[in-house]
XYZ file of N, CA and C in Angstrom:
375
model
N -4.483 -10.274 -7.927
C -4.151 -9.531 -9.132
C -3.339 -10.421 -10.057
N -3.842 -10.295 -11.659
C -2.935 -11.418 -12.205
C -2.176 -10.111 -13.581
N -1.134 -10.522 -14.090
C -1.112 -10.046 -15.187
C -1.673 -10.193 -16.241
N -2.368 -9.594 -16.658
C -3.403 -9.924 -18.244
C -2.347 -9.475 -19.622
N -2.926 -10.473 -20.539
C -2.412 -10.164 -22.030
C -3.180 -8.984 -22.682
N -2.517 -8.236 -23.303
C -3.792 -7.224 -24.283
C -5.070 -7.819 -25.124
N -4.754 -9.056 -25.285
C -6.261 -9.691 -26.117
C -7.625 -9.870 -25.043
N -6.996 -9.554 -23.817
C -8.124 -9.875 -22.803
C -8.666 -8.964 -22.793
N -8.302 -7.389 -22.886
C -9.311 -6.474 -22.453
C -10.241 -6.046 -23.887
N -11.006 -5.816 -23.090
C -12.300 -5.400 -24.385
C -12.232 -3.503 -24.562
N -12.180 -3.692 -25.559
C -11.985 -2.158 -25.967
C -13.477 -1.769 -26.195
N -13.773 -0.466 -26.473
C -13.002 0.604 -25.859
C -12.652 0.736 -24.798
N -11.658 1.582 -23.338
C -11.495 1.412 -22.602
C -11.191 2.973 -21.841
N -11.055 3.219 -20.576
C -10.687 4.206 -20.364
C -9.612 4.226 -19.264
N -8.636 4.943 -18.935
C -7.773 5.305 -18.364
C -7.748 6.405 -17.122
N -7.701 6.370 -16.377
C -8.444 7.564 -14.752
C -6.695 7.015 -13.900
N -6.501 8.248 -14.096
C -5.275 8.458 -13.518
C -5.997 9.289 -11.969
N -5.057 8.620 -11.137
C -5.226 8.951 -9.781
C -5.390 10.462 -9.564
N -4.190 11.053 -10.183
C -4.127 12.865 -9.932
C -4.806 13.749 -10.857
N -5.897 12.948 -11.434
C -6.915 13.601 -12.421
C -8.255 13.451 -12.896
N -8.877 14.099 -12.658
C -10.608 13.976 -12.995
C -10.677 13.354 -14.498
N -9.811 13.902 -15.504
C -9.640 13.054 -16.525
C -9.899 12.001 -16.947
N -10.827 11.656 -18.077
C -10.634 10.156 -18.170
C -9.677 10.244 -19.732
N -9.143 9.328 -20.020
C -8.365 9.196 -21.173
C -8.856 7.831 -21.731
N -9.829 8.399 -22.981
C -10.120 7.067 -23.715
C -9.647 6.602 -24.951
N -9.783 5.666 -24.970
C -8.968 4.566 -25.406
C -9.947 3.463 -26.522
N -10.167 4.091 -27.918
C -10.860 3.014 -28.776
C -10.073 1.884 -29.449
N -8.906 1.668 -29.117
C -8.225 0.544 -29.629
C -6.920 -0.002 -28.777
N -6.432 -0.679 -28.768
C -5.200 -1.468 -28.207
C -4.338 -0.380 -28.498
N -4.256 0.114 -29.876
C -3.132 0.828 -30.447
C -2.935 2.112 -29.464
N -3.984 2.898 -28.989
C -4.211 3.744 -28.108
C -3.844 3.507 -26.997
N -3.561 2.550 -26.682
C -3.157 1.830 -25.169
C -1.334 2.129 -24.880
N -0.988 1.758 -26.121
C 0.294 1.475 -26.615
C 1.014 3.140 -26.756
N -0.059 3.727 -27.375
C 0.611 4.964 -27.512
C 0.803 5.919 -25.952
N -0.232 5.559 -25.423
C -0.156 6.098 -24.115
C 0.529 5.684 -23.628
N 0.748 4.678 -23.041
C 1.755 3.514 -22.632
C 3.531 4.407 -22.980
N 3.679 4.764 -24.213
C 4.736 4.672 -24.247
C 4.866 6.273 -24.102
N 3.843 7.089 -23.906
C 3.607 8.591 -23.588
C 4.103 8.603 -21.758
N 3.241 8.142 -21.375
C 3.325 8.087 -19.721
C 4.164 7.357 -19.320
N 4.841 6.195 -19.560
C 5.491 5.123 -19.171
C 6.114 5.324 -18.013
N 7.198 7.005 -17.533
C 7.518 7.301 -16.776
C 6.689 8.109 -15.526
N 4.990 8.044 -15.985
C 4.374 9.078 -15.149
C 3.063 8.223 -14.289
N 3.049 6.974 -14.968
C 2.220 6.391 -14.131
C 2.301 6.309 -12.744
N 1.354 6.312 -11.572
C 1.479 5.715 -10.370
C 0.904 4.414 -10.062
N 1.439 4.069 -9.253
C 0.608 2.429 -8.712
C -0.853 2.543 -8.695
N -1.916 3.703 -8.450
C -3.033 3.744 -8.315
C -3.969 3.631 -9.296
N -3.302 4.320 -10.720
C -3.685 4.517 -12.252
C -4.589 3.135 -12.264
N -5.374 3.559 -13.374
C -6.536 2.351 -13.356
C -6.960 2.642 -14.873
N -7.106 1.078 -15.692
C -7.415 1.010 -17.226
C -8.819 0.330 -16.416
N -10.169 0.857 -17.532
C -11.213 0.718 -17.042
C -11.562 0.135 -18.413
N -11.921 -1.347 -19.040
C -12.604 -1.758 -20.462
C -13.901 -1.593 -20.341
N -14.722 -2.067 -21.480
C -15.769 -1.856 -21.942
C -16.540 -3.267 -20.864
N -16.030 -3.722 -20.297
C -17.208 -4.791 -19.216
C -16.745 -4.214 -18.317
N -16.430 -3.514 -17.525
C -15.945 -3.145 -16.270
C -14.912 -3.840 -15.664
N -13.765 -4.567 -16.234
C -12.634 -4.846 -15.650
C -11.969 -3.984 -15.416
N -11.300 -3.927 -13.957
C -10.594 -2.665 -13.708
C -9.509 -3.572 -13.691
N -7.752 -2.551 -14.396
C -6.489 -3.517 -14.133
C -5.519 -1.597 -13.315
N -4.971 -2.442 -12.737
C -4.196 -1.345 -12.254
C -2.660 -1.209 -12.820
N -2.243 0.097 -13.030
C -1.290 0.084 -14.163
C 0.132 0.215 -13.424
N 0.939 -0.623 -13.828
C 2.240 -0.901 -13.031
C 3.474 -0.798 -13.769
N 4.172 0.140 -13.715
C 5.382 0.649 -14.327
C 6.223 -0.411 -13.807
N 7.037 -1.055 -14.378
C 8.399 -2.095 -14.135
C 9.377 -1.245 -13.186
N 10.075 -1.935 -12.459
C 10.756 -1.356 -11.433
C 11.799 -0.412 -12.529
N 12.213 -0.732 -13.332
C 13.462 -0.340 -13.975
C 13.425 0.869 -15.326
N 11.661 0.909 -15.238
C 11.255 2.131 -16.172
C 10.595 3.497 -15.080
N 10.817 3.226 -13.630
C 10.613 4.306 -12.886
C 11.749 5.202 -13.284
N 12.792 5.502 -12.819
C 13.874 6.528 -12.674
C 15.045 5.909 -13.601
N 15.214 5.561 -14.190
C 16.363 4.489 -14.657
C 16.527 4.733 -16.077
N 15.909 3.739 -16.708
C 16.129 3.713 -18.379
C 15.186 4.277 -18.865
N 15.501 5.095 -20.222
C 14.486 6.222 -21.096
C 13.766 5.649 -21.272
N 14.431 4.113 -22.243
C 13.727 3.606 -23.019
C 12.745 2.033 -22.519
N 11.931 2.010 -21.463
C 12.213 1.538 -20.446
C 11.149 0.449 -21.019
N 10.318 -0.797 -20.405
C 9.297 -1.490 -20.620
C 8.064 -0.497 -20.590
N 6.976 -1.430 -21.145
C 6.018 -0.170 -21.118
C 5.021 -1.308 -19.787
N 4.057 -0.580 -19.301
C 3.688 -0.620 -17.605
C 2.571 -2.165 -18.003
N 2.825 -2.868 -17.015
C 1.737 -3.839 -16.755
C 0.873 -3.644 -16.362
N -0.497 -4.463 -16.901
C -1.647 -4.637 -16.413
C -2.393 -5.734 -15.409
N -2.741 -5.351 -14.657
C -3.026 -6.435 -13.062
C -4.368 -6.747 -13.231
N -5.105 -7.038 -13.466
C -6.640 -7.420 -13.550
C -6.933 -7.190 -12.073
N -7.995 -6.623 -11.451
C -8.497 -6.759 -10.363
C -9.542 -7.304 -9.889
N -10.040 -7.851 -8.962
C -10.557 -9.139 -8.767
C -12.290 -8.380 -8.836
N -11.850 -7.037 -8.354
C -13.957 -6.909 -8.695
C -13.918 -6.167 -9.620
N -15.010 -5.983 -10.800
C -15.436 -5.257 -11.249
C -15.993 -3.883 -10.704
N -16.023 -2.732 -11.647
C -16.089 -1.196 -11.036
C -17.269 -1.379 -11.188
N -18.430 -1.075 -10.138
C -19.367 -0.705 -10.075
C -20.063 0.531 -11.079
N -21.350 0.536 -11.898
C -21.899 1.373 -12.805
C -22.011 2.654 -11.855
N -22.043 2.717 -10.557
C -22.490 4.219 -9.864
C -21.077 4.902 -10.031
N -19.951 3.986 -9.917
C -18.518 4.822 -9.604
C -17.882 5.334 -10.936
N -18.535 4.208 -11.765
C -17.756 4.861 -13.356
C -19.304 6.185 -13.542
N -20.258 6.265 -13.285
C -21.266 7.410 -13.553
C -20.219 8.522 -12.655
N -19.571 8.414 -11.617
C -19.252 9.719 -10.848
C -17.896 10.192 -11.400
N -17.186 9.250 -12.174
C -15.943 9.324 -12.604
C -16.548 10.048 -13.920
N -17.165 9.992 -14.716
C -17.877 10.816 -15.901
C -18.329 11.492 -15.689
N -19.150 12.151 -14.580
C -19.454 13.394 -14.054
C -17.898 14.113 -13.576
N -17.252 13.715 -13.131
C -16.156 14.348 -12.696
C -15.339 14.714 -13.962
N -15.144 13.738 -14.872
C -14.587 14.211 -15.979
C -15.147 15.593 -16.774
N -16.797 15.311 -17.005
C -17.170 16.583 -18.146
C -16.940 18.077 -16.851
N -16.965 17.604 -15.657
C -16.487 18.841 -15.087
C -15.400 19.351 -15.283
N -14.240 18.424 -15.127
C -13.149 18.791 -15.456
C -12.086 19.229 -16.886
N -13.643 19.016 -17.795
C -13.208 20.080 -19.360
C -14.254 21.100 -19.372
N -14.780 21.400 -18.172
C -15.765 22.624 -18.406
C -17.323 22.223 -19.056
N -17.764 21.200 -18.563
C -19.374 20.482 -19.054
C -20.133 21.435 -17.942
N -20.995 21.844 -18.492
C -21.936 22.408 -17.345
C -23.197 21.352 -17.432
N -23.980 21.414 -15.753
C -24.988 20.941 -15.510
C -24.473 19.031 -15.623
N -23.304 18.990 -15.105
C -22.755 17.512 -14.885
C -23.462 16.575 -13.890
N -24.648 17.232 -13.017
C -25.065 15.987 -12.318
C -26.494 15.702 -13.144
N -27.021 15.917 -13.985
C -27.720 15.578 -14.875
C -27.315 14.537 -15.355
N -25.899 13.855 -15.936
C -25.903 13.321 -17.031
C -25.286 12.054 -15.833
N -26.123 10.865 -16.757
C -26.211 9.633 -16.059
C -26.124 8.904 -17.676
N -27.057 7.599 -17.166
C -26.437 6.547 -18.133
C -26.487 4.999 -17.620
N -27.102 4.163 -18.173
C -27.541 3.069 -17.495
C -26.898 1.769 -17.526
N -25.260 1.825 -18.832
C -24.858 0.785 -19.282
C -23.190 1.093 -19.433
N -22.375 0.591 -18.945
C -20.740 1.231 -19.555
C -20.363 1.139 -20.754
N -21.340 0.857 -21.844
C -21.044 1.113 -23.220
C -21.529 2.465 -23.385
N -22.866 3.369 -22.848
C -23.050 4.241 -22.860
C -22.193 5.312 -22.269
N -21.618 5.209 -21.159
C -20.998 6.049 -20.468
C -19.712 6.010 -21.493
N -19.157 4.847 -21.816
C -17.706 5.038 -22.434
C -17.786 6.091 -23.909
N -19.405 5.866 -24.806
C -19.518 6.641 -25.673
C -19.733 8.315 -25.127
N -20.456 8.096 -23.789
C -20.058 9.896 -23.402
C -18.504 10.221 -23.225
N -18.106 9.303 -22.466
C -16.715 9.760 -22.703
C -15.838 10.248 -24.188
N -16.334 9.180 -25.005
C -15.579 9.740 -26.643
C -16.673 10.980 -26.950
N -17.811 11.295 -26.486
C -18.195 12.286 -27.136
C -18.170 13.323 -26.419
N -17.310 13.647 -25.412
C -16.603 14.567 -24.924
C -15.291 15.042 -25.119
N -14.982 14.199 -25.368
C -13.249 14.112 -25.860
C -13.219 14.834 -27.250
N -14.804 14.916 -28.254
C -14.587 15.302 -29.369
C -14.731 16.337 -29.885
């Protein structure tokens, strides 16, 4: 796992928090930032930023913005060494439109993670 700079990840991107079917997407850096400084205290070690090539980074709150300071760092990004497989981000998007009430969710597939990330924004909308 390395720490990555924000110019590395390719936007759009999505966000799949461990304790939620949710995906939280993300069409710009700026969106990253805002979340970032939304959750800062709610992330877990498991949280996962998902970009537009399938780099998965896992999201890491600084020791000292867990319980400590308000105003704390906002969470690092770890690059992980494999890419997310197209079947697991398809089940993570089925799980999502379930989890805002999509009916008939094992229908909807998708052959490319630019496609899936645009179902994601066109669920969100």
């Amino acid at each position: 796992m390395t720490q990555v700079k924000m110019a590395d990840i390719q936007w759009p991107a999505v966000v799949k928090l461990t304790q939620n079917d949710e995906l939280l997407y993300l069409a710009h850096q700026r969106d990253w930032l805002e979340l970032a400084c939304l959750y800062q205290h709610q992330f877990i070690d498991t949280d996962l930023l998902l970009d537009s090539l399938g780099n998965q980074y896992l999201i890491r709150a600084t020791p000292s913005t867990i319980h400590e300071d308000p105003i704390g760092e906002l969470p690092k990004l770890l690059k992980q060494e494999q890419k997310l497989p197209l079947t697991d981000f398809i089940k993570w998007v089925q799980k999502h439109a379930n989890a805002i009430g999509q009916c008939c969710v094992a229908k909807l597939a998708f052959t490319t993670l630019a496609q899936g990330m645009e179902i994601v924004r066109s669920l969100d909308d």
